[in-house]
Coordinates of C-alpha atoms and ligand atoms in Angstrom, one line a residue:
X1 CA 20.7 37.9 8.2
X2 CA 19.9 34.2 7.8
X3 CA 20.2 32.5 4.5
X4 CA 17.2 30.5 3.3
X5 CA 16.7 28.1 0.4
X6 CA 16.1 29.9 -2.9
X7 CA 12.5 30.6 -3.8
X8 CA 10.8 27.7 -5.5
X9 CA 13.2 25.1 -4.0
X10 CA 12.6 22.7 -1.1
X11 CA 14.5 20.8 1.5
X12 CA 13.4 17.3 2.1
X13 CA 14.2 16.2 5.6
X14 CA 14.7 12.6 6.7
X15 CA 11.0 12.3 7.7
X16 CA 10.1 13.2 4.1
X17 CA 12.8 11.4 2.1
X18 CA 11.3 8.0 3.2
X19 CA 8.4 8.7 0.9
X20 CA 10.7 9.6 -1.9
X21 CA 12.7 6.4 -1.4
X22 CA 9.5 4.3 -1.5
X23 CA 8.4 6.0 -4.7
X24 CA 11.8 5.6 -6.3
X25 CA 11.9 1.9 -5.4
X26 CA 8.4 1.4 -6.9
X27 CA 9.5 3.2 -10.1
X28 CA 12.6 1.0 -10.4
X29 CA 10.5 -2.1 -9.9
X30 CA 8.0 -1.2 -12.6
X31 CA 10.7 0.0 -15.0
X32 CA 12.6 -3.3 -14.7
X33 CA 9.4 -5.1 -15.8
X34 CA 9.6 -3.3 -19.1
X35 CA 13.3 -3.7 -19.6
X36 CA 14.2 -0.1 -19.0
X37 CA 17.7 0.7 -17.8
X38 CA 18.6 3.7 -15.7
X39 CA 20.4 6.6 -17.5
X40 CA 22.1 9.5 -15.6
X41 CA 23.0 12.5 -17.6
X42 CA 24.5 15.8 -16.4
X43 CA 22.3 18.4 -14.7
X44 CA 23.7 21.1 -16.9
X45 CA 24.2 20.9 -20.7
X46 CA 25.1 23.3 -23.5
X47 CA 22.3 25.8 -23.9
X48 CA 22.2 24.9 -27.6
X49 CA 20.9 21.4 -26.7
X50 CA 17.8 22.8 -25.2
X51 CA 17.3 25.5 -27.9
X52 CA 17.2 22.7 -30.5
X53 CA 15.7 19.9 -28.4
X54 CA 12.8 21.8 -26.8
X55 CA 12.3 24.5 -29.4
X56 CA 12.9 28.2 -29.3
X57 CA 9.3 29.1 -29.3
X58 CA 8.3 27.2 -26.2
X59 CA 7.6 28.8 -22.8
X60 CA 10.3 26.5 -21.3
X61 CA 13.0 28.0 -23.6
X62 CA 11.8 31.6 -23.8
X63 CA 11.0 32.2 -20.2
X64 CA 12.0 29.4 -17.9
X65 CA 15.6 28.4 -18.4
X66 CA 18.4 28.9 -15.9
X67 CA 21.2 29.9 -18.3
X68 CA 24.6 31.0 -17.3
X69 CA 28.0 31.6 -18.9
X70 CA 30.7 29.3 -17.5
X71 CA 34.3 30.5 -16.9
X72 CA 35.2 29.5 -20.5
X73 CA 32.5 31.8 -21.9
X74 CA 30.3 28.9 -22.9
X75 CA 26.5 29.2 -22.5
X76 CA 25.3 26.5 -20.1
X77 CA 21.8 25.7 -18.9
X78 CA 20.5 23.8 -15.9
X79 CA 18.4 21.1 -17.6
X80 CA 14.7 22.0 -17.7
X81 CA 13.8 18.5 -18.8
X82 CA 15.7 15.4 -19.8
X83 CA 14.5 14.1 -23.2
X84 CA 17.0 16.2 -25.1
X85 CA 19.8 15.0 -22.8
X86 CA 18.9 11.4 -23.2
X87 CA 18.8 11.7 -27.0
X88 CA 22.1 13.6 -26.9
X89 CA 23.7 10.8 -24.9
X90 CA 22.2 8.1 -27.1
X91 CA 23.9 9.8 -30.1
X92 CA 27.1 10.6 -28.3
X93 CA 27.6 6.9 -27.4
X94 CA 26.5 5.8 -30.8
X95 CA 23.9 3.5 -29.4
X96 CA 22.0 3.6 -32.7
X97 CA 24.8 1.5 -34.2
X98 CA 23.5 -1.8 -32.8
X99 CA 20.1 -1.6 -34.4
X100 CA 18.4 -2.4 -31.0
X101 CA 15.6 -0.6 -29.3
X102 CA 16.9 1.2 -26.2
X103 CA 14.7 1.8 -23.2
X104 CA 15.9 4.3 -20.6
X105 CA 14.4 5.6 -17.4
X106 CA 15.7 8.5 -15.3
X107 CA 14.9 10.3 -12.1
X108 CA 16.4 13.6 -11.0
X109 CA 16.1 17.3 -10.6
X110 CA 15.0 19.7 -13.3
X111 CA 15.1 23.5 -13.2
X112 CA 12.6 26.0 -14.5
X113 CA 12.0 29.6 -13.7
X114 CA 8.3 28.9 -13.0
X115 CA 6.1 30.9 -10.7
X116 CA 6.3 28.9 -7.4
X117 CA 3.0 27.6 -6.0
X118 CA 1.7 24.2 -4.8
X119 CA 3.0 21.6 -7.2
X120 CA 5.1 24.1 -9.1
X121 CA 8.7 24.7 -8.2
X122 CA 11.9 26.0 -9.7
X123 CA 13.8 22.9 -8.8
X124 CA 11.6 19.8 -9.1
X125 CA 12.1 16.2 -9.9
X126 CA 11.0 14.2 -12.9
X127 CA 10.8 10.5 -13.5
X128 CA 10.8 9.8 -17.2
X129 CA 11.1 7.0 -19.7
X130 CA 12.4 7.2 -23.2
X131 CA 12.2 4.4 -25.7
X132 CA 14.4 5.0 -28.8
X133 CA 14.7 3.0 -32.0
X134 CA 11.2 2.1 -33.1
X135 CA 8.2 3.6 -34.7
X136 CA 6.0 0.7 -33.8
X137 CA 2.7 1.9 -32.4
X138 CA 3.0 -1.0 -29.9
X139 CA 5.9 1.0 -28.3
X140 CA 3.6 4.0 -27.8
X141 CA 1.1 1.8 -26.1
X142 CA 3.8 0.1 -24.0
X143 CA 5.1 3.5 -22.8
X144 CA 1.7 4.6 -21.8
X145 CA 1.0 1.3 -20.1
X146 CA 4.2 1.6 -18.1
X147 CA 3.1 5.0 -16.7
X148 CA -0.3 3.7 -15.9
X149 CA 0.9 0.5 -14.3
X150 CA 3.1 2.6 -12.0
X151 CA 0.2 4.8 -11.0
X152 CA -2.1 1.8 -10.5
X153 CA 0.5 0.1 -8.3
X154 CA 0.8 3.2 -6.3
X155 CA -3.0 3.0 -5.7
X156 CA -4.0 5.9 -8.0
X157 CA -7.1 5.3 -10.0
X158 CA -8.9 8.5 -10.8
X159 CA -6.5 9.3 -13.6
X160 CA -7.5 10.2 -17.1
X161 CA -5.4 9.5 -20.2
X162 CA -5.7 12.2 -22.8
X163 CA -4.5 11.1 -26.2
X164 CA -3.8 12.8 -29.6
X165 CA -1.8 12.5 -32.7
X166 CA 0.1 15.6 -33.9
X167 CA 0.9 14.1 -37.3
X168 CA 4.2 14.4 -39.0
X169 CA 6.1 16.9 -41.2
X170 CA 4.1 15.4 -44.2
X171 CA 0.6 16.2 -42.9
X172 CA 1.1 19.0 -40.4
X173 CA 1.8 21.8 -42.8
X174 CA -1.6 21.3 -44.4
X175 CA -3.2 21.4 -41.0
X176 CA -1.2 24.5 -40.1
X177 CA -2.5 26.3 -43.1
X178 CA -6.1 25.4 -42.2
X179 CA -5.5 26.7 -38.7
X180 CA -4.0 30.0 -39.9
X181 CA -7.1 30.4 -42.2
X182 CA -9.3 29.8 -39.2
X183 CA -7.5 32.3 -37.0
X184 CA -7.1 34.9 -39.7
X185 CA -10.3 36.7 -38.7
X186 CA -10.0 36.0 -35.0
X187 CA -6.6 37.3 -34.2
X188 CA -7.8 40.3 -32.1
X189 CA -9.8 37.9 -29.9
X190 CA -6.8 36.0 -28.8
X191 CA -4.6 36.6 -25.7
X192 CA -1.3 38.4 -26.2
X193 CA 0.7 35.2 -26.0
X194 CA -1.4 33.5 -28.6
X195 CA -1.1 36.4 -31.0
X196 CA 2.6 35.8 -31.0
X197 CA 2.1 32.1 -31.1
X198 CA 0.1 32.6 -34.3
X199 CA 3.3 33.8 -36.0
X200 CA 5.7 31.4 -34.4
X201 CA 3.9 28.2 -33.6
X202 CA 0.1 28.4 -34.3
X203 CA -0.7 24.8 -33.1
X204 CA 0.3 26.0 -29.6
X205 CA -2.8 28.3 -29.5
X206 CA -4.8 25.2 -28.9
X207 CA -3.1 24.3 -25.6
X208 CA -3.3 27.8 -24.3
X209 CA -5.1 27.7 -21.0
X210 CA -7.1 30.8 -22.0
X211 CA -7.9 30.4 -25.6
X212 CA -7.7 26.7 -26.3
X213 CA -11.1 25.6 -25.1
X214 CA -12.8 28.7 -26.6
X215 CA -11.3 28.0 -30.0
X216 CA -12.4 24.4 -29.8
X217 CA -16.1 25.3 -29.2
X218 CA -15.7 27.9 -32.0
X219 CA -15.1 24.9 -34.4
X220 CA -11.3 25.2 -34.9
X221 CA -10.0 22.6 -37.4
X222 CA -8.7 19.4 -35.6
X223 CA -5.4 17.8 -36.5
X224 CA -6.9 14.4 -36.4
X225 CA -9.0 15.3 -39.5
X226 CA -5.8 16.1 -41.4
X227 CA -3.5 13.2 -40.6
X228 CA -1.8 11.5 -43.5
X229 CA -2.6 7.8 -44.1
X230 CA 0.5 6.7 -42.2
X231 CA -0.1 8.8 -39.2
X232 CA -3.8 7.9 -39.2
X233 CA -3.1 4.2 -39.2
X234 CA -0.4 4.6 -36.6
X235 CA -2.8 6.5 -34.3
X236 CA -5.5 3.8 -34.8
X237 CA -3.1 1.1 -33.9
X238 CA -2.0 2.8 -30.7
X239 CA -5.6 3.0 -29.7
X240 CA -6.2 -0.6 -30.6
X241 CA -3.3 -1.7 -28.4
X242 CA -4.5 0.4 -25.5
X243 CA -8.0 -1.0 -25.9
X244 CA -6.5 -4.6 -26.0
X245 CA -5.1 -4.1 -22.5
X246 CA -8.2 -2.2 -21.2
X247 CA -6.7 1.2 -20.9
X248 CA -9.4 3.9 -21.4
X249 CA -8.5 7.2 -23.0
X250 CA -10.0 10.5 -24.0
X251 CA -9.2 11.8 -27.4
X252 CA -8.0 15.3 -26.9
X253 CA -7.4 17.4 -30.0
X254 CA -5.9 20.2 -27.8
X255 CA -2.8 18.2 -27.0
X256 CA -0.4 19.7 -29.5
X257 CA 3.2 20.6 -29.7
X258 CA 3.7 22.0 -33.2
X259 CA 7.4 21.6 -33.6
X260 CA 8.6 19.5 -36.5
X261 CA 10.4 16.9 -34.4
X262 CA 7.3 16.0 -32.4
X263 CA 5.4 13.5 -34.3
X264 CA 2.3 11.3 -34.0
X265 CA 1.4 10.3 -30.5
X266 CA 1.0 13.0 -27.8
X267 CA -0.5 12.2 -24.4
X268 CA -1.0 13.5 -20.9
X269 CA -2.2 11.8 -17.8
X270 CA -4.3 14.1 -15.5
X271 CA -5.4 14.0 -12.0
X272 CA -8.3 16.5 -11.9
X273 CA -8.2 17.4 -8.2
X274 CA -4.8 19.0 -8.7
X275 CA -6.5 21.9 -10.6
X276 CA -4.1 24.0 -12.6
X277 CA -1.3 21.5 -11.8
X278 CA -3.4 18.5 -12.8
X279 CA -1.0 17.0 -15.3
X280 CA 1.1 14.4 -13.5
X281 CA 2.5 13.0 -16.7
X282 CA 3.2 14.3 -20.2
X283 CA 4.7 12.5 -23.1
X284 CA 4.9 11.9 -26.8
X285 CA 6.7 10.8 -29.8
X286 CA 9.7 12.7 -31.2
X287 CA 10.8 10.9 -34.4
X288 CA 12.6 14.0 -35.7
X289 CA 14.5 15.0 -32.5
X290 CA 17.6 13.0 -33.2
X291 CA 18.1 14.6 -36.6
X292 CA 17.3 18.0 -35.1
X293 CA 20.3 17.4 -32.7
X294 CA 22.5 16.6 -35.7
X295 CA 22.2 12.8 -35.5
X296 CA 21.0 10.0 -37.6
X297 CA 17.3 9.3 -37.7
X298 CA 16.3 7.6 -34.4
X299 CA 12.5 7.5 -33.7
X300 CA 11.6 7.7 -30.1
X301 CA 8.8 8.3 -27.6
X302 CA 8.8 9.1 -23.9
X303 CA 7.1 10.8 -21.0
X304 CA 8.0 12.6 -17.9
X305 CA 6.2 12.6 -14.5
X306 CA 6.5 15.4 -12.0
X307 CA 7.5 13.5 -8.8
X308 CA 6.5 16.3 -6.4
X309 CA 3.0 16.4 -8.0
X310 CA 2.8 12.7 -7.8
X311 CA 3.7 12.7 -4.1
X312 CA 1.2 15.5 -3.4
X313 CA -1.4 13.5 -5.2
X314 CA -0.6 10.3 -3.2
X315 CA -0.6 12.2 0.0
X316 CA -3.9 13.8 -0.7
X317 CA -5.4 10.4 -1.4
X318 CA -3.9 8.9 1.7
X319 CA -1.8 6.5 -0.4
X320 CA 1.6 7.1 1.0
X321 CA 2.5 3.8 2.7
X322 CA 4.0 4.2 6.2
X323 CA 7.7 4.5 6.0
X324 CA 9.3 1.5 7.7
X325 CA 11.5 2.5 10.6
X326 CA 14.3 0.3 11.7
X327 CA 14.4 -0.4 15.4
X328 CA 17.8 -0.1 17.1
X329 CA 19.5 -2.0 19.8
X330 CA 20.0 0.7 22.4
X331 CA 23.0 0.5 24.7
X332 CA 22.6 2.3 27.9
X333 CA 25.9 3.1 29.5
X334 CA 27.0 4.9 32.7
X335 CA 30.5 6.2 33.3
X336 CA 33.4 6.6 30.9
X337 CA 34.7 3.0 30.9
X338 CA 31.2 1.7 30.3
X339 CA 30.7 4.1 27.5
X340 CA 33.9 2.8 25.8
X341 CA 32.6 -0.7 26.1
X342 CA 29.2 0.4 24.8
X343 CA 30.9 2.1 21.9
X344 CA 32.8 -1.1 21.0
X345 CA 29.6 -3.1 21.2
X346 CA 27.7 -0.6 19.1
X347 CA 30.2 -0.8 16.3
X348 CA 30.4 -4.6 16.6
X349 CA 26.6 -4.8 16.2
X350 CA 26.7 -2.4 13.2
X351 CA 29.5 -4.5 11.8
X352 CA 27.1 -7.4 11.8
X353 CA 24.5 -5.4 10.0
X354 CA 22.4 -4.6 13.0
X355 CA 21.2 -1.1 13.8
X356 CA 22.6 0.1 17.1
X357 CA 22.5 3.3 19.1
X358 CA 23.9 4.6 22.3
X359 CA 23.6 7.9 24.2
X360 CA 25.9 10.6 22.9
X361 CA 24.2 13.5 24.7
X362 CA 25.4 12.8 28.2
X363 CA 22.0 11.7 29.5
X364 CA 21.3 10.2 32.9
X365 CA 20.3 6.6 33.2
X366 CA 16.6 7.6 33.2
X367 CA 17.2 9.9 30.2
X368 CA 18.9 7.1 28.3
X369 CA 16.0 4.7 29.0
X370 CA 13.7 7.4 27.6
X371 CA 15.8 7.8 24.5
X372 CA 15.7 4.0 24.0
X373 CA 12.0 4.1 24.2
X374 CA 11.7 7.1 21.8
X375 CA 13.9 5.4 19.3
X376 CA 11.6 2.3 19.6
X377 CA 14.5 0.1 20.5
X378 CA 13.7 -3.6 20.2
X379 CA 16.5 -4.5 22.5
X380 CA 18.3 -2.5 25.2
X381 CA 21.4 -3.4 27.1
X382 CA 22.6 -1.8 30.2
X383 CA 26.2 -1.4 31.1
X384 CA 27.4 0.1 34.5
X385 CA 30.3 -0.5 36.9
X386 CA 28.7 -3.7 38.1
X387 CA 28.4 -5.2 34.6
X388 CA 31.9 -4.2 33.7
X389 CA 33.2 -6.0 36.8
X390 CA 31.2 -9.1 36.0
X391 CA 32.0 -9.1 32.3
X392 CA 28.4 -9.5 31.3
X393 CA 25.3 -7.3 30.8
X394 CA 21.5 -7.7 30.9
X395 CA 20.0 -7.7 27.4
X396 CA 16.3 -6.8 27.5
X397 CA 13.8 -7.6 24.8
X398 CA 11.6 -4.5 24.8
X399 CA 8.7 -6.4 23.2
X400 CA 8.4 -9.3 25.6
X401 CA 10.2 -7.6 28.5
X402 CA 12.3 -10.7 28.9
X403 CA 15.8 -10.2 30.1
X404 CA 18.9 -12.3 30.0
X405 CA 22.4 -11.6 31.2
X406 CA 24.9 -12.3 28.5
X407 CA 28.7 -12.2 28.6
X408 CA 30.1 -9.3 26.6
X409 CA 31.9 -11.5 24.1
X410 CA 28.6 -13.3 23.3
X411 CA 26.3 -10.3 23.1
X412 CA 26.4 -9.6 19.4
X413 CA 25.8 -13.3 18.5
X414 CA 23.0 -13.5 21.1
X415 CA 21.2 -10.4 19.7
X416 CA 21.7 -11.7 16.1
X417 CA 20.1 -15.0 17.1
X418 CA 17.2 -13.2 18.9
X419 CA 16.5 -10.9 16.0
X420 CA 16.4 -13.8 13.5
X421 CA 14.3 -16.0 15.8
Ligands
ATP1 P1 2.7 22.8 -16.8 O1 1.7 23.0 -17.9 O2 2.0 22.3 -15.6 O3 3.6 23.9 -16.7 P2 4.5 21.5 -18.5 O4 3.8 21.3 -19.8 O5 5.5 22.6 -18.4 O6 3.5 21.5 -17.3 P3 6.2 19.1 -19.0 O7 7.2 19.9 -19.6 O8 5.3 18.3 -19.8 O9 5.2 20.1 -18.1 O10 6.8 18.3 -17.8 C1 6.3 17.0 -17.3 C2 5.8 17.1 -15.9 O11 6.7 17.7 -15.0 C3 4.5 17.9 -15.7 O12 3.4 17.2 -16.1 C4 4.6 18.2 -14.2 O13 4.1 17.0 -13.5 C5 6.0 18.3 -14.0 N1 6.4 19.7 -13.9 C6 6.6 20.6 -14.9 N2 7.0 21.8 -14.4 C7 7.0 21.7 -13.1 C8 7.3 22.6 -12.0 N3 7.7 23.8 -12.2 N4 7.3 22.1 -10.7 C9 6.9 20.8 -10.5 N5 6.6 20.0 -11.5 C10 6.6 20.4 -12.7
MG2 MG1 5.3 24.5 -17.6

């Protein structure tokens, strides 16, 4: 019986990881323009963190977590997302003490027991940003602008920003009551999940894939009509900042979360051709999360991007830049003594920062030349008995086909010069 990778997980082989590295480099570049520093938190945390930080009524917590008991009998969970961990870390390191605004970004694997399909895996990677310490609507706009700048620099244009405000603990209860009144006579028409959502988290009915749109056309009350003065003004300012920098948005009253610590701005960035997996980025403000985790008040906002979905999108659009391949110096060697010399030269070249290869598969002369070709060597050098006796070897520039015979002791310096020139 052969062992395969678990369902919903993937291997990325060297031909594929080049795309990941390019994407990661682009992400790091854009994040640095916004003053974000990388944060790395553990891939598993106390289950309690996610129960409190994501909410016990969400699908992620009720159906999707990989939870296990460790040898000490503690309940641990593989992180299904990273916002709760970042806020936990922020509190644990008392970063609130300096009164500054902290901007973090992260990239790494998340784990959810989702039903595997294109763009949906059980281990997947997220890139995310969290900005903690300010309620300023300019921060909301800045976070959204960062995500969009990244997408734009990657060449993606057909993206739609969906925007909403989910209010705050002051105005949401009023809205919740209105919602419950509206749903009172409609309960039977809702899907099974939504019937239980009605009791636990009625706002969530709106983002149900089955019932949400239907309720909207049936005239469900909209949160934006019930925002308190502060939330309303905050939302208007976010929109004004976005407009100032030419970022179009679609107001989407169905973007809701419904837990107390999610406040004000909620947004998603969609790429329609991905269908059911069209959301490449989801984010929002969580001014109450820090307190939910037992900390001092620390307002924050962030987003997460599914990196596999982003790469799929880029691939579909033909936007993955070719991965640059380094060209080696290939040393062709015949006979044991020549191979020893070749091995020494190979390491000497590598020691000078030059990529070098030699045959390690016992190939014939012809086979080695083929291998050099296949590896797109830019220089080859050939060492046989004759060269050993003469203390020098021909170095061939594979591009120009020019060849020069160089003493062994000078070969590294010679190739260094050639590569630079
Ligand atoms: P969906 O509705 O597609 O399940 P979600 O609401 O669960 O998404 P978030 O929790 O907002 O997603 O996560 C942010 C992003 O992470 C998503 O927009 C998506 O790009 C990505 N993502 C979420 N779950 C998965 C998964 N199982 N596989 C791959 N990417 C995922
Ligand atoms: Mg999901």
